[in-house]
Coordinates of C-alpha atoms and ligand atoms in Angstrom, one line a residue:
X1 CA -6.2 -18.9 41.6
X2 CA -2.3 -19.2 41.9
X3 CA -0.1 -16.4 40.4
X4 CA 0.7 -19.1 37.7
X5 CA -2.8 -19.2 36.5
X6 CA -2.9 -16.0 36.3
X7 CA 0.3 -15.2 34.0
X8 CA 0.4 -18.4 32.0
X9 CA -2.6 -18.0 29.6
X10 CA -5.0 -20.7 28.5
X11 CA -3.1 -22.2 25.6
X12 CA -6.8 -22.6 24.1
X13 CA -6.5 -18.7 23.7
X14 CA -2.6 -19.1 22.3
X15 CA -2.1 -18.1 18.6
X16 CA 0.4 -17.3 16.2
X17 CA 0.4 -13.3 16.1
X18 CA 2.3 -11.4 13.4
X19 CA 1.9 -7.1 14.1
X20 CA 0.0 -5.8 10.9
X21 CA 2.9 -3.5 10.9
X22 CA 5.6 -2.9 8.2
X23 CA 7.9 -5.6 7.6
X24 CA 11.1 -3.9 8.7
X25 CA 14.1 -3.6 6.8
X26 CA 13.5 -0.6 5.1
X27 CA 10.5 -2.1 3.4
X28 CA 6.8 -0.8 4.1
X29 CA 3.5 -2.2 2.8
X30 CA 2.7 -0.8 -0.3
X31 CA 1.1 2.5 -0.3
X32 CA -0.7 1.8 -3.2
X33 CA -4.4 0.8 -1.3
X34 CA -4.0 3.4 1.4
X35 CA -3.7 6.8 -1.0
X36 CA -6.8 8.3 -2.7
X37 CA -8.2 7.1 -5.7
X38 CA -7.3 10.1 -7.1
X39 CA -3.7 10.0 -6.2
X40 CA -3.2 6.6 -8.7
X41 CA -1.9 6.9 -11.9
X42 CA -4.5 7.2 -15.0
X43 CA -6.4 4.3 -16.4
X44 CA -5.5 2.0 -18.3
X45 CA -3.1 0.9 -16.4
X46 CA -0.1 -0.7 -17.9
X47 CA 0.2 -4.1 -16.6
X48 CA 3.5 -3.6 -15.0
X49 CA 1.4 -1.7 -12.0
X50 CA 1.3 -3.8 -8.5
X51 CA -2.0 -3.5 -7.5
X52 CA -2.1 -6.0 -4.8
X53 CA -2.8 -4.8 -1.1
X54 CA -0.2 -8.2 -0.5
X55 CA 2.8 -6.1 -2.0
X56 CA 5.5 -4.5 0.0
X57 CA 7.7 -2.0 -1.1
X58 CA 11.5 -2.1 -0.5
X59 CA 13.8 0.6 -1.2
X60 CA 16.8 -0.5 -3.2
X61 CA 19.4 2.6 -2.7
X62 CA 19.1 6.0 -4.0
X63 CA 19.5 7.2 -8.1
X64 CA 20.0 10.4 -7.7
X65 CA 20.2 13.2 -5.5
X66 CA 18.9 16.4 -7.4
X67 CA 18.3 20.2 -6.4
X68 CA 15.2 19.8 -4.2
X69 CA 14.2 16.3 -4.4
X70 CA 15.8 13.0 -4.4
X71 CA 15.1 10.2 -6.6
X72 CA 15.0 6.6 -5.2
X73 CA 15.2 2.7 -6.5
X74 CA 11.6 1.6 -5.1
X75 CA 10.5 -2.1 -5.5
X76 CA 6.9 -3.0 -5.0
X77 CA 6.8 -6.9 -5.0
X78 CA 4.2 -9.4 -3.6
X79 CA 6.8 -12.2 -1.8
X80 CA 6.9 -15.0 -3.6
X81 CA 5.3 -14.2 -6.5
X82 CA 7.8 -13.0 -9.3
X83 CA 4.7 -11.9 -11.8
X84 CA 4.1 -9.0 -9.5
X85 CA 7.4 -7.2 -9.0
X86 CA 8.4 -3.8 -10.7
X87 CA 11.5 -1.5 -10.2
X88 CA 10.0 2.0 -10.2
X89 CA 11.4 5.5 -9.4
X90 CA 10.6 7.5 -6.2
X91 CA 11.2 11.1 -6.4
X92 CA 10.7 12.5 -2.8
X93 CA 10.8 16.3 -2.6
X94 CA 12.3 18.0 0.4
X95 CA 11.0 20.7 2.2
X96 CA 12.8 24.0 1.3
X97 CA 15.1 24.3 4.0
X98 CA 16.8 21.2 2.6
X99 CA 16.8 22.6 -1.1
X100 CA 19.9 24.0 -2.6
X101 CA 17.9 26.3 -5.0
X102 CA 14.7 28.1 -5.3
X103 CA 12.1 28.0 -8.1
X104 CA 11.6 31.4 -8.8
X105 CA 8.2 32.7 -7.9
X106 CA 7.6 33.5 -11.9
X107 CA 6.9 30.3 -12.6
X108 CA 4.1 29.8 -9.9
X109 CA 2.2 33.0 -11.1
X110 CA -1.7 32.6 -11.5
X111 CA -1.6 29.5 -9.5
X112 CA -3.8 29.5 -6.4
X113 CA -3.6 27.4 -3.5
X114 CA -7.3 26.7 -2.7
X115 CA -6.3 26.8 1.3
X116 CA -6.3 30.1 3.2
X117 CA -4.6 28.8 5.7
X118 CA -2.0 27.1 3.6
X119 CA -1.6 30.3 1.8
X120 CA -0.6 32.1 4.9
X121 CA 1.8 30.0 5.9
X122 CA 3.8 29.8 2.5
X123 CA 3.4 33.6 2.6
X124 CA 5.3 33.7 6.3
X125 CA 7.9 31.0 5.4
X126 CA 6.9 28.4 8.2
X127 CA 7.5 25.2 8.8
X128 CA 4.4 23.7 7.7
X129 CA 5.0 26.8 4.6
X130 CA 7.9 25.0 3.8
X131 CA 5.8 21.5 3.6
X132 CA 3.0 22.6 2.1
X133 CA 5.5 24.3 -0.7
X134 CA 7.0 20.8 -1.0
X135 CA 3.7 19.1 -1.5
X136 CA 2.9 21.9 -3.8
X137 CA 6.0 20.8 -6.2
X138 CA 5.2 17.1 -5.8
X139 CA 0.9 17.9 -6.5
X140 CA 2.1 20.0 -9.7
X141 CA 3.9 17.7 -11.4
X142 CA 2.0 14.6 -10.2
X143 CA -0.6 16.8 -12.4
X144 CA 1.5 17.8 -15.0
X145 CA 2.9 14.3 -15.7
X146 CA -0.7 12.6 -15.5
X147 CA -1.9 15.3 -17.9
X148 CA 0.9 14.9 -20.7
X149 CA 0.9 11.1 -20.3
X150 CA -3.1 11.2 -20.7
X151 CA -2.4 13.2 -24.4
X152 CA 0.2 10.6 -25.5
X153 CA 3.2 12.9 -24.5
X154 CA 7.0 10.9 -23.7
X155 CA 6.9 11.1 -19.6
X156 CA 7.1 8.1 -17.2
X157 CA 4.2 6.9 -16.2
X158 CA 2.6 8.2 -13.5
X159 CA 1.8 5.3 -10.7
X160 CA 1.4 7.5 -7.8
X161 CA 1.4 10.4 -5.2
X162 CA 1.8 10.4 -1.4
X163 CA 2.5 13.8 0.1
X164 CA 6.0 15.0 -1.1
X165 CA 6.6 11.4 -3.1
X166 CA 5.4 10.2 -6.6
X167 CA 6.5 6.6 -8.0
X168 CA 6.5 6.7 -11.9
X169 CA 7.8 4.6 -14.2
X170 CA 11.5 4.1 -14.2
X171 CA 12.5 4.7 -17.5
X172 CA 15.4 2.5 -18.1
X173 CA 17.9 1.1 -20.7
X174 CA 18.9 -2.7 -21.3
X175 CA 17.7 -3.2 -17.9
X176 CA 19.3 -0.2 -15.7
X177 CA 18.7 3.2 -15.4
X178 CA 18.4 5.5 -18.7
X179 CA 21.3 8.1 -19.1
X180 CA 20.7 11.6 -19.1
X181 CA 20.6 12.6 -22.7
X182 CA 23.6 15.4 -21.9
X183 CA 25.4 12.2 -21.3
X184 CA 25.1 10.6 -24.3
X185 CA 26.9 11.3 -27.7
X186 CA 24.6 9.7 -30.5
X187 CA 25.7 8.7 -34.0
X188 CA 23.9 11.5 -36.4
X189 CA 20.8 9.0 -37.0
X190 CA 20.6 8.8 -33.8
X191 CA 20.8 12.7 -33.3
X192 CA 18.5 13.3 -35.9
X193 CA 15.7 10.9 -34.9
X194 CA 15.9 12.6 -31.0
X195 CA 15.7 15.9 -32.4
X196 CA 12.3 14.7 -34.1
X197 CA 11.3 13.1 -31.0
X198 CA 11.8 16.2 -28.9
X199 CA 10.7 18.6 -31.1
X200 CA 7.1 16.5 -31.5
X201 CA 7.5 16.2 -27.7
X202 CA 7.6 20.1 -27.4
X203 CA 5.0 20.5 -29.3
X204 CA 2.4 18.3 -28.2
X205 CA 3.0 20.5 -25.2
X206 CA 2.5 23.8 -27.0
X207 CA -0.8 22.3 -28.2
X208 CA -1.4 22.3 -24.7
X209 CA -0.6 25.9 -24.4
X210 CA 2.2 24.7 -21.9
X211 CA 6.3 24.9 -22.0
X212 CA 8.3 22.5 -20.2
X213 CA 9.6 25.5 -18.6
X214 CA 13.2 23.7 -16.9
X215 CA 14.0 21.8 -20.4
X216 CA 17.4 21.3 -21.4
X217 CA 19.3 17.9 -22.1
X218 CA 19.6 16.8 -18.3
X219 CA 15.9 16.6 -17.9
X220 CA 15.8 14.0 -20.4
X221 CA 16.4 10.4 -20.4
X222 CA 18.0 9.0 -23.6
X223 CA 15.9 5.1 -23.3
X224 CA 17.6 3.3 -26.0
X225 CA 16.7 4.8 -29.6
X226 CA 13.6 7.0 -27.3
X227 CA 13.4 9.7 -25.6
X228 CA 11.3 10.7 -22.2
X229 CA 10.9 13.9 -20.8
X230 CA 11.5 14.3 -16.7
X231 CA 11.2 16.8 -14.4
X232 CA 7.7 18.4 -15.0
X233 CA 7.0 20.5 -11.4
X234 CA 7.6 23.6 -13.5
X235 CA 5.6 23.3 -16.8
X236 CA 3.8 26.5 -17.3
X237 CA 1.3 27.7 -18.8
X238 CA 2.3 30.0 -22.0
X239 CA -0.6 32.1 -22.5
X240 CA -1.3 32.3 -19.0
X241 CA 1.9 33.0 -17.2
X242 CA 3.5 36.3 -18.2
X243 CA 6.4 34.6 -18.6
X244 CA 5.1 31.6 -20.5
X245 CA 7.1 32.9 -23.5
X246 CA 10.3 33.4 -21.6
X247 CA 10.3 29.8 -20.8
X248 CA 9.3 28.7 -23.7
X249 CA 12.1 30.7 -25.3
X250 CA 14.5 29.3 -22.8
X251 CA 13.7 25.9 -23.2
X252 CA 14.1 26.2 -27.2
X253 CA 17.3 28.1 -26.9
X254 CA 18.9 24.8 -24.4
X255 CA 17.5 22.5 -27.1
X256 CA 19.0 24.3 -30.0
X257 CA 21.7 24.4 -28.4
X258 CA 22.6 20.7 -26.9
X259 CA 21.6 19.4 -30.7
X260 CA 24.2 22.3 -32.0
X261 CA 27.1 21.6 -30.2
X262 CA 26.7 17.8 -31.3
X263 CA 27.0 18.3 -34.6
X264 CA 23.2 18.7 -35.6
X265 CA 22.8 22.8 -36.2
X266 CA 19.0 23.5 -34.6
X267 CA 17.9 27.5 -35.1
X268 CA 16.5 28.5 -31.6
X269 CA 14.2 31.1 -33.4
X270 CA 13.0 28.8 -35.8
X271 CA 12.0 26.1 -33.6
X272 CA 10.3 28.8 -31.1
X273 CA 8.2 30.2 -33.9
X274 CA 7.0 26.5 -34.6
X275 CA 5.8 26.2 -30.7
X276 CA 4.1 29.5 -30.9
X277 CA 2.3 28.7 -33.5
X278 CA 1.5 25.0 -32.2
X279 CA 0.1 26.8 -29.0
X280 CA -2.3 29.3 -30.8
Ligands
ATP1 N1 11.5 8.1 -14.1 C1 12.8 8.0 -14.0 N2 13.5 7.0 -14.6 C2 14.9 7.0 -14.5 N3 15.6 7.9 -13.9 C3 15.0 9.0 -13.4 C4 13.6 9.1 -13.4 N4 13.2 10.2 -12.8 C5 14.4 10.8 -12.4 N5 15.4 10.1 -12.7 C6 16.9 10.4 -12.5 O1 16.9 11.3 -11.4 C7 17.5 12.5 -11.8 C8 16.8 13.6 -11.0 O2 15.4 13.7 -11.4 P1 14.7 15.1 -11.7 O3 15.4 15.8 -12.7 O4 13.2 14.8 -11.9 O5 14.8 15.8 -10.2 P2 15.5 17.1 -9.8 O6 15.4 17.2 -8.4 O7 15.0 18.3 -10.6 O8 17.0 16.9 -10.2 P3 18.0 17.9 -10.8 O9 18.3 18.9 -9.8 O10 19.2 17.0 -11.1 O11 17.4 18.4 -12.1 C9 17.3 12.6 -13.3 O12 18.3 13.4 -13.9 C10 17.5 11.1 -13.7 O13 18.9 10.8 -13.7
MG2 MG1 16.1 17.6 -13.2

């Protein structure tokens, strides 16, 4: 056998080969088929969803950096077929080093993480501390927003969590990105029909017996002529926590006063002593 023989192979055993790999470009095959059941969003589905295992997902730039995670443009697409595409969002948490601010530890009171050794290594601050407290943020709103979606509440919809990320539903308005409702300056109708909105929003999440618990007019988008509520990691429990009230008093008193200061006078106490009683 020459050396020839020996390097050239048998064109019989020649073939077209493509690496199952991602496609490159800042894309990657969608995620969707390789995370747990469990980590998709709640059924039914809307039919926006990409289910197919075919579907890549391409990162179109970033929305918004935010205080400890960043929100991305995320399109999950199957190529050449323009009846599967969607535009969702990606929040990404980062670990805590990379955070600019702290949840305070009142919020996370009479939660338990079911690992010990997880538990140690939040307690000592580590590196994998740090990640697990990241994933820990991501898991409890991945629940939180599943749960409130599942009772009818205004939050994106939940498509999915893997690790530190969650896609949900970009909430958007005539086709881009919905405002932050501290952005927006609505004719009294207008202001009177959010207030209604956010006040039945509230307290379908007293009837839960939870508060928002980071609620204010930045954590929510103003989609058109409706609201949606963003920014869930927090939500706590009211009866629960210690604090529950304290946040729930907090997040009444920012309400009250956004829909104030526009023009549309809101009585903090009032609409606290609404919640409470929604809750009991
Ligand atoms: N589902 C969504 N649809 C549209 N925009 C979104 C969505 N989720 C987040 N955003 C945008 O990204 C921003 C940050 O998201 P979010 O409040 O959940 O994260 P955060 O890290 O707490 O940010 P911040 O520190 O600004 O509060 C929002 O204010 C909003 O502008
Ligand atoms: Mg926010």
């Amino acid at each position: 056998m020459s050396t020839d023989d020996r390097t050239t192979p048998d064109p019989r055993f020649a073939f077209d080969f493509h690496a199952y790999d991602d496609p490159g470009d800042g894309s990657r095959f969608s995620t969707w088929l390789q995370v747990e059941p469990l980590c998709r969003g709640p059924e039914p589905r809307p039919d926006w969803v990409v289910t197919s295992q075919a579907a890549v997902d391409t990162e179109l730039g970033i929305l918004k950096t935010g205080k400890e995670a960043d929100v991305f443009l995320l399109e999950r697409a199957v190529p050449d077929d323009p009846g599967q595409s969607v535009v969702m969002a990606a929040k990404r948490y980062r670990d805590e080093q990379h955070r600019s601010f702290h949840r305070s530890a009142a919020y996370t009171e009479g939660r338990r993480t079911r690992r010990s050794r997880d538990a140690r290594a939040l307690a000592k601050g580590t590196a994998h501390g740090r990640a697990v407290a990241a994933g820990a943020w991501a898991g409890a709103e991945w629940e939180a927003m599943k749960r409130f979606w599942d009772a009818g509440l205004p939050v994106p919809y939940p498509v999915q969590i893997d690790g530190t990320e969650i896609l949900m539903e970009l909430v958007t308005d005539d086709g881009v990105p919905a405002p932050r409702l501290a952005q927006t300056r609505p004719e009294p109708d207008l202001l009177v029909c959010y207030l209604d909105q956010l006040r039945a929003a509230m307290s379908g999440l007293a009837r839960l017996g939870v508060a928002h618990g980071d609620l204010s007019a930045y954590n929510v988008l103003a989609a058109g002529d409706r609201l949606v509520v963003i920014d869930l990691p927090q939500a706590v429990d009211v009866v629960a926590n210690p604090a529950g009230m304290d946040f729930l008093m907090r997040d009444c008193r920012n309400v009250a006063a956004w829909f104030t200061a526009r023009g549309l006078p809101v009585d903090e106490g009032e609409l606290f002593a609404d919640l409470v009683a929604a809750a009991f």
